[in-house]
């Protein structure tokens, strides 16, 4: 089982980025994939999640309306489209496999991708 994030980078406030989480070693359709982030000096927090049965859910109120989660099972990839980025979105973003979005059973994690929002 492997999860590989990509798409992070440096962006100005108000800009956009699309993160990708490429899954391998398992059938993506059978699981949920959550996006999490951890800013320096802060605890990791859940951002969003998607599963075939539950659709997309957004755990953070601060990203609702700005972030969109989607999946392409044919490409075994989950995306997190981030718009109107703010400096407080700066963090390392991770994806993790879950049995379903409502479960607290993340069992495999990616290595993370850095997102920096700064002018």
PDB file of C-alpha atoms in Angstrom:
ATOM      1  CA  UNK A   1       0.000   0.000   0.000  1.00  0.00           C
ATOM      2  CA  UNK A   2       1.380   3.373  -0.950  1.00  0.00           C
ATOM      3  CA  UNK A   3       0.057   6.917  -1.040  1.00  0.00           C
ATOM      4  CA  UNK A   4       2.015   9.658  -2.755  1.00  0.00           C
ATOM      5  CA  UNK A   5       1.045  13.306  -2.517  1.00  0.00           C
ATOM      6  CA  UNK A   6       2.057  15.931  -5.032  1.00  0.00           C
ATOM      7  CA  UNK A   7       1.067  19.384  -6.190  1.00  0.00           C
ATOM      8  CA  UNK A   8       2.205  21.489  -3.285  1.00  0.00           C
ATOM      9  CA  UNK A   9       4.236  24.632  -3.664  1.00  0.00           C
ATOM     10  CA  UNK A  10       4.474  28.341  -3.016  1.00  0.00           C
ATOM     11  CA  UNK A  11       1.459  30.435  -3.969  1.00  0.00           C
ATOM     12  CA  UNK A  12       0.351  33.966  -3.288  1.00  0.00           C
ATOM     13  CA  UNK A  13      -2.719  34.680  -1.173  1.00  0.00           C
ATOM     14  CA  UNK A  14      -5.816  34.282  -3.290  1.00  0.00           C
ATOM     15  CA  UNK A  15      -4.131  31.737  -5.512  1.00  0.00           C
ATOM     16  CA  UNK A  16      -4.969  28.117  -6.218  1.00  0.00           C
ATOM     17  CA  UNK A  17      -3.308  24.744  -6.041  1.00  0.00           C
ATOM     18  CA  UNK A  18      -4.462  21.240  -6.772  1.00  0.00           C
ATOM     19  CA  UNK A  19      -3.049  18.483  -4.624  1.00  0.00           C
ATOM     20  CA  UNK A  20      -3.015  14.882  -5.788  1.00  0.00           C
ATOM     21  CA  UNK A  21      -2.900  11.700  -3.765  1.00  0.00           C
ATOM     22  CA  UNK A  22      -1.887   8.758  -5.922  1.00  0.00           C
ATOM     23  CA  UNK A  23      -2.826   5.411  -4.414  1.00  0.00           C
ATOM     24  CA  UNK A  24      -1.298   2.051  -5.225  1.00  0.00           C
ATOM     25  CA  UNK A  25      -1.407  -1.450  -3.813  1.00  0.00           C
ATOM     26  CA  UNK A  26      -5.129  -1.440  -3.100  1.00  0.00           C
ATOM     27  CA  UNK A  27      -8.445  -0.736  -4.784  1.00  0.00           C
ATOM     28  CA  UNK A  28      -9.232   2.907  -4.167  1.00  0.00           C
ATOM     29  CA  UNK A  29     -12.966   2.398  -4.639  1.00  0.00           C
ATOM     30  CA  UNK A  30     -13.128   0.259  -1.493  1.00  0.00           C
ATOM     31  CA  UNK A  31     -11.747   2.932   0.829  1.00  0.00           C
ATOM     32  CA  UNK A  32     -12.016   6.509   1.916  1.00  0.00           C
ATOM     33  CA  UNK A  33      -9.157   8.926   1.507  1.00  0.00           C
ATOM     34  CA  UNK A  34      -8.744  11.796   3.900  1.00  0.00           C
ATOM     35  CA  UNK A  35      -6.687  14.949   3.537  1.00  0.00           C
ATOM     36  CA  UNK A  36      -5.001  16.276   6.644  1.00  0.00           C
ATOM     37  CA  UNK A  37      -2.645  19.148   7.277  1.00  0.00           C
ATOM     38  CA  UNK A  38      -0.146  20.150   9.896  1.00  0.00           C
ATOM     39  CA  UNK A  39       1.193  23.656  10.270  1.00  0.00           C
ATOM     40  CA  UNK A  40       4.413  24.389  12.169  1.00  0.00           C
ATOM     41  CA  UNK A  41       3.839  24.250  15.893  1.00  0.00           C
ATOM     42  CA  UNK A  42       0.268  23.049  15.505  1.00  0.00           C
ATOM     43  CA  UNK A  43      -1.470  19.734  15.751  1.00  0.00           C
ATOM     44  CA  UNK A  44      -2.494  17.867  12.660  1.00  0.00           C
ATOM     45  CA  UNK A  45      -6.064  18.555  11.596  1.00  0.00           C
ATOM     46  CA  UNK A  46      -8.427  16.837   9.229  1.00  0.00           C
ATOM     47  CA  UNK A  47      -9.378  18.862   6.181  1.00  0.00           C
ATOM     48  CA  UNK A  48     -11.586  16.743   3.961  1.00  0.00           C
ATOM     49  CA  UNK A  49     -12.416  13.184   3.014  1.00  0.00           C
ATOM     50  CA  UNK A  50     -14.050  11.285   0.205  1.00  0.00           C
ATOM     51  CA  UNK A  51     -15.386   7.786  -0.202  1.00  0.00           C
ATOM     52  CA  UNK A  52     -17.616   6.081  -2.708  1.00  0.00           C
ATOM     53  CA  UNK A  53     -20.447   5.674  -0.203  1.00  0.00           C
ATOM     54  CA  UNK A  54     -20.185   9.026   1.579  1.00  0.00           C
ATOM     55  CA  UNK A  55     -19.111  11.363  -1.196  1.00  0.00           C
ATOM     56  CA  UNK A  56     -17.018  14.351  -0.198  1.00  0.00           C
ATOM     57  CA  UNK A  57     -17.056  15.734   3.328  1.00  0.00           C
ATOM     58  CA  UNK A  58     -15.288  18.799   4.680  1.00  0.00           C
ATOM     59  CA  UNK A  59     -14.211  18.711   8.280  1.00  0.00           C
ATOM     60  CA  UNK A  60     -12.879  22.244   8.485  1.00  0.00           C
ATOM     61  CA  UNK A  61     -15.351  25.097   8.268  1.00  0.00           C
ATOM     62  CA  UNK A  62     -12.557  27.372   7.113  1.00  0.00           C
ATOM     63  CA  UNK A  63     -12.133  25.469   3.836  1.00  0.00           C
ATOM     64  CA  UNK A  64     -15.786  25.032   2.924  1.00  0.00           C
ATOM     65  CA  UNK A  65     -16.505  26.833  -0.299  1.00  0.00           C
ATOM     66  CA  UNK A  66     -12.805  27.135  -1.113  1.00  0.00           C
ATOM     67  CA  UNK A  67     -11.598  23.527  -1.274  1.00  0.00           C
ATOM     68  CA  UNK A  68     -13.080  20.761  -3.393  1.00  0.00           C
ATOM     69  CA  UNK A  69     -12.257  17.096  -2.995  1.00  0.00           C
ATOM     70  CA  UNK A  70     -12.703  14.653  -5.848  1.00  0.00           C
ATOM     71  CA  UNK A  71     -11.523  11.236  -6.929  1.00  0.00           C
ATOM     72  CA  UNK A  72     -10.684   9.450 -10.152  1.00  0.00           C
ATOM     73  CA  UNK A  73     -10.836   5.737  -9.426  1.00  0.00           C
ATOM     74  CA  UNK A  74      -9.536   4.887 -12.896  1.00  0.00           C
ATOM     75  CA  UNK A  75      -6.369   6.812 -12.045  1.00  0.00           C
ATOM     76  CA  UNK A  76      -6.402   5.726  -8.387  1.00  0.00           C
ATOM     77  CA  UNK A  77      -6.044   9.361  -7.453  1.00  0.00           C
ATOM     78  CA  UNK A  78      -7.798  11.702  -5.067  1.00  0.00           C
ATOM     79  CA  UNK A  79      -7.544  15.445  -5.619  1.00  0.00           C
ATOM     80  CA  UNK A  80      -7.894  18.433  -3.371  1.00  0.00           C
ATOM     81  CA  UNK A  81      -8.540  21.584  -5.356  1.00  0.00           C
ATOM     82  CA  UNK A  82      -7.713  24.584  -3.203  1.00  0.00           C
ATOM     83  CA  UNK A  83      -8.837  28.082  -4.183  1.00  0.00           C
ATOM     84  CA  UNK A  84      -8.685  31.493  -2.555  1.00  0.00           C
ATOM     85  CA  UNK A  85      -5.756  30.310  -0.501  1.00  0.00           C
ATOM     86  CA  UNK A  86      -4.877  32.156   2.666  1.00  0.00           C
ATOM     87  CA  UNK A  87      -1.639  32.320   4.648  1.00  0.00           C
ATOM     88  CA  UNK A  88      -3.306  30.237   7.348  1.00  0.00           C
ATOM     89  CA  UNK A  89      -3.611  27.386   4.841  1.00  0.00           C
ATOM     90  CA  UNK A  90       0.168  27.028   4.960  1.00  0.00           C
ATOM     91  CA  UNK A  91       0.974  23.520   6.135  1.00  0.00           C
ATOM     92  CA  UNK A  92       2.213  20.126   5.107  1.00  0.00           C
ATOM     93  CA  UNK A  93      -0.716  18.299   3.561  1.00  0.00           C
ATOM     94  CA  UNK A  94      -1.039  14.539   3.912  1.00  0.00           C
ATOM     95  CA  UNK A  95      -3.461  12.003   2.558  1.00  0.00           C
ATOM     96  CA  UNK A  96      -4.406   8.866   4.432  1.00  0.00           C
ATOM     97  CA  UNK A  97      -6.420   5.745   3.758  1.00  0.00           C
ATOM     98  CA  UNK A  98      -9.505   5.082   5.862  1.00  0.00           C
ATOM     99  CA  UNK A  99     -12.160   2.397   5.771  1.00  0.00           C
ATOM    100  CA  UNK A 100     -14.699   5.224   5.466  1.00  0.00           C
ATOM    101  CA  UNK A 101     -14.703   8.931   6.223  1.00  0.00           C
ATOM    102  CA  UNK A 102     -16.550   8.544   9.519  1.00  0.00           C
ATOM    103  CA  UNK A 103     -14.029   6.024  10.826  1.00  0.00           C
ATOM    104  CA  UNK A 104     -10.955   6.950  12.797  1.00  0.00           C
ATOM    105  CA  UNK A 105      -8.816   4.178  11.359  1.00  0.00           C
ATOM    106  CA  UNK A 106      -6.251   5.832   9.118  1.00  0.00           C
ATOM    107  CA  UNK A 107      -3.843   3.021   8.427  1.00  0.00           C
ATOM    108  CA  UNK A 108      -1.554   4.308   5.686  1.00  0.00           C
ATOM    109  CA  UNK A 109      -0.192   7.780   5.139  1.00  0.00           C
ATOM    110  CA  UNK A 110       1.652   9.571   2.406  1.00  0.00           C
ATOM    111  CA  UNK A 111       4.855  11.497   2.955  1.00  0.00           C
ATOM    112  CA  UNK A 112       3.170  14.875   2.654  1.00  0.00           C
ATOM    113  CA  UNK A 113       3.444  17.862   0.347  1.00  0.00           C
ATOM    114  CA  UNK A 114       4.262  21.380   1.492  1.00  0.00           C
ATOM    115  CA  UNK A 115       1.838  24.189   0.750  1.00  0.00           C
ATOM    116  CA  UNK A 116       3.059  27.703   1.454  1.00  0.00           C
ATOM    117  CA  UNK A 117       0.778  30.683   0.978  1.00  0.00           C
ATOM    118  CA  UNK A 118       2.754  33.880   1.105  1.00  0.00           C
ATOM    119  CA  UNK A 119       3.262  37.106  -0.757  1.00  0.00           C
TER     120      UNK A 119
END
